[in-house]
CSV table of C-alpha atoms in Angstrom, one decimal:
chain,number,residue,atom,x,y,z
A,138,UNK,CA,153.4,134.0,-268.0
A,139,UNK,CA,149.9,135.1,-267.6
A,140,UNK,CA,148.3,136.0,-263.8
A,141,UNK,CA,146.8,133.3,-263.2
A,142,UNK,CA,150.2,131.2,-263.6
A,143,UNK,CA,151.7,133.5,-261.3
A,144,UNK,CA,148.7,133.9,-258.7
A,145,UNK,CA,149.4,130.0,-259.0
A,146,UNK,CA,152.9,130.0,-258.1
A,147,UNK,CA,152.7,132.5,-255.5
A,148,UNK,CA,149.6,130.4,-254.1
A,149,UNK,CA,151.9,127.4,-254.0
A,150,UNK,CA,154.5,129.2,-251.9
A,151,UNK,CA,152.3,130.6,-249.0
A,152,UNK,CA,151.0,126.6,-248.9
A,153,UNK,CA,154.4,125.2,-248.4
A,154,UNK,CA,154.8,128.5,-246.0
A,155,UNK,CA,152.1,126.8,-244.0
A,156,UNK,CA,153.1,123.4,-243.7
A,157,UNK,CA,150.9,121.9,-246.2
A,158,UNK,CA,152.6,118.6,-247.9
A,159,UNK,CA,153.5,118.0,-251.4
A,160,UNK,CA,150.1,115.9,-252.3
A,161,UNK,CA,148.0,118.6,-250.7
A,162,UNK,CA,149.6,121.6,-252.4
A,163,UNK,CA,149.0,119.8,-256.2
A,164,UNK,CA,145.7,119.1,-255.1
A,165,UNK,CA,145.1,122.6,-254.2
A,166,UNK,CA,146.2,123.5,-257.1
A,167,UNK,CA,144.3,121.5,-259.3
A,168,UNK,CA,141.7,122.8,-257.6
A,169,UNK,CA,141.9,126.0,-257.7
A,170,UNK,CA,143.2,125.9,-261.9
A,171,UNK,CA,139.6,124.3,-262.3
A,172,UNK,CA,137.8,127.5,-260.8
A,173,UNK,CA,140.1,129.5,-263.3
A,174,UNK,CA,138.6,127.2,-266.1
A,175,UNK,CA,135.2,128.0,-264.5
A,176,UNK,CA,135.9,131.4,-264.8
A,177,UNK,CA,137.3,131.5,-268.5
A,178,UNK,CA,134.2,129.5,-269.3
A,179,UNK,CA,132.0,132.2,-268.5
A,180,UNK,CA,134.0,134.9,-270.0
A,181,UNK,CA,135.5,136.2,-267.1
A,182,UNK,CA,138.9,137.2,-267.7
A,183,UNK,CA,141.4,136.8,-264.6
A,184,UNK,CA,143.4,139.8,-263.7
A,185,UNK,CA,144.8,141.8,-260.9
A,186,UNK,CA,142.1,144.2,-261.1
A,187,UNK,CA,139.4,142.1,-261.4
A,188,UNK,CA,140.2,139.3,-258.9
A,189,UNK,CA,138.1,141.1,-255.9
A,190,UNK,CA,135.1,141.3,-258.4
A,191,UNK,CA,135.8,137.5,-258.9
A,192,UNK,CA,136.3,136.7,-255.8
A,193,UNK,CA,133.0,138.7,-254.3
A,194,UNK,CA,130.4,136.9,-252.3
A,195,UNK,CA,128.2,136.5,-255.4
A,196,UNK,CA,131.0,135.2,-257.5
A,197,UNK,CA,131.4,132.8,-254.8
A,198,UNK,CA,128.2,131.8,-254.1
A,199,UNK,CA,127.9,130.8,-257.8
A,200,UNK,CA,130.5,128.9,-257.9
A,201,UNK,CA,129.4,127.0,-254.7
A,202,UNK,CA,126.2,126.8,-257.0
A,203,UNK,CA,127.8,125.3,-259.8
A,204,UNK,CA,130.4,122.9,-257.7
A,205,UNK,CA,127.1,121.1,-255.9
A,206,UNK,CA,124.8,121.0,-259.1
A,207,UNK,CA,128.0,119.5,-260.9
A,208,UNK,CA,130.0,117.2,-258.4
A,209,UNK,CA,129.2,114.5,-255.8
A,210,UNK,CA,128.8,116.4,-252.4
A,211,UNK,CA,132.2,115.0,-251.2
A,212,UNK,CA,134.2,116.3,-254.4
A,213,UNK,CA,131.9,119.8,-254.0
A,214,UNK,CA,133.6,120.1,-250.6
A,215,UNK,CA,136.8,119.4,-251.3
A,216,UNK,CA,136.8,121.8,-254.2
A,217,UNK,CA,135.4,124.3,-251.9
A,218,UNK,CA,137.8,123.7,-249.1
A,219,UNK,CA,140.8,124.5,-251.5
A,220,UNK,CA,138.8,127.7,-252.8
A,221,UNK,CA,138.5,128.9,-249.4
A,222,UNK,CA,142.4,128.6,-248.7
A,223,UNK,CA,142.9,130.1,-251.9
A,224,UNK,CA,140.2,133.0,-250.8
A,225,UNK,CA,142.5,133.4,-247.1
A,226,UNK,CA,145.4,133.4,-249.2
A,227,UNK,CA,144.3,136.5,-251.5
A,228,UNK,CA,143.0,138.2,-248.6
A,229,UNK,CA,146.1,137.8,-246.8
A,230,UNK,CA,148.4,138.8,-249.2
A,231,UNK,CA,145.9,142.3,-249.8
A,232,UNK,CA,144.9,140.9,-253.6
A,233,UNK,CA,141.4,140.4,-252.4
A,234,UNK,CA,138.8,141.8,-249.3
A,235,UNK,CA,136.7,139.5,-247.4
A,236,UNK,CA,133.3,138.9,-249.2
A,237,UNK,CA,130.7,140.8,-247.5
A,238,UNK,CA,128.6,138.5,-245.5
A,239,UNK,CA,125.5,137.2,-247.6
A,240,UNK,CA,122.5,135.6,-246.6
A,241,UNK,CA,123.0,132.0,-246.5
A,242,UNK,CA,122.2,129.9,-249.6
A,243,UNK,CA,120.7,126.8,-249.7
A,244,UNK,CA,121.0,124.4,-252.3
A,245,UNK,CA,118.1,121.6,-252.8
A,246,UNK,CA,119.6,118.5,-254.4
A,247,UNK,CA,117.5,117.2,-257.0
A,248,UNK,CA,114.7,114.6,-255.7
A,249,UNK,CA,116.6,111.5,-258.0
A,250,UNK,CA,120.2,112.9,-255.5
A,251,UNK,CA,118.1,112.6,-252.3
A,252,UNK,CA,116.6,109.3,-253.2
A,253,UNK,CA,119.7,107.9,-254.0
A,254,UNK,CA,121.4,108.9,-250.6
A,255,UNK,CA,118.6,107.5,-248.6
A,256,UNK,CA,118.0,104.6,-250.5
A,257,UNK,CA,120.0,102.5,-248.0
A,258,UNK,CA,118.4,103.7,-245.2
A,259,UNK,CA,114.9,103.0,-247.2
A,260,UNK,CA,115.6,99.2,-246.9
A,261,UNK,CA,116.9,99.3,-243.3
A,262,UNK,CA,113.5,100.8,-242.3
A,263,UNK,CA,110.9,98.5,-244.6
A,264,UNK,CA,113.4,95.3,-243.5
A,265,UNK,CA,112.2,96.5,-239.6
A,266,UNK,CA,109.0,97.4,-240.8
A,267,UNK,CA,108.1,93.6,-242.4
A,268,UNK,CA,109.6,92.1,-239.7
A,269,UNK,CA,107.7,93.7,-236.8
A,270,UNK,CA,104.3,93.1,-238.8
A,271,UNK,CA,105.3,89.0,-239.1
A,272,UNK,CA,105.8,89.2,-235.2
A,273,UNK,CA,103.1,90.2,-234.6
A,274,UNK,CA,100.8,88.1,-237.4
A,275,UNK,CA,102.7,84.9,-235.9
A,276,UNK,CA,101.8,86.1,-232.5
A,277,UNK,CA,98.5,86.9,-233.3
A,278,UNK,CA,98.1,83.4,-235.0
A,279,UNK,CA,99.8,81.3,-232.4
């Protein structure tokens, strides 16, 4: 069994340790498997050693990076919120130290994202916007 498989299963117990249900411990899991695959993917190799390197605020804010350039902002988040159980869980079992604080990052969806997201909101505004200037041609006209 490699680390990671055991970081896993030891991962899984301090969950059900805490309450979590069955559904939210696979997804945790799942989550926290695809920042492993993250990892491997950029040649980073996952050992005892090297997990507070990968786990460093720099690591971290890549990742965060990567998750919101990758995934829709509500998937990002929930990737992220299993990361950061995963990151209490290391620190709280003495396999990792809390990141040093960093300044904050902040990530710029692309123009196409933010169009998109507002797009609704777009046709809510023109809708008022037509109908305020046809009040006000038919009161001008009557």
């Amino acid at each position: 069994m490699d680390f990671s498989q055991l970081l896993l299963q030891n991962f899984a117990q301090y969950l059900r340790a805490s309450g979590a249900s069955d559904n939210t411990i696979k997804n945790y899991l799942c989550d926290v498997q695809l920042f492993f695959r993250y990892l491997s993917t950029h040649d980073q190799h996952i050992s005892l050693n090297l997990l507070p390197h990968l786990l460093s605020s720099s690591s971290i804010s890549t990742y965060q990076n990567y998750l919101h350039t990758c995934l829709s902002p509500k998937t990002a988040k929930r990737r992220l919120s299993s990361f950061n159980k995963f990151l209490a869980f290391s620190i709280s079992t003495g396999l990792s130290h809390k990141p040093a604080p960093k300044s904050p990052t902040i990530i710029i969806p692309s123009p196409s994202f933010r169009f998109k997201t507002y797009l609704p909101a777009l046709f809510i505004l023109l809708t008022i916007i037509i109908a305020i200037v046809a009040g006000a041609l038919a009161a001008y006209i009557l």
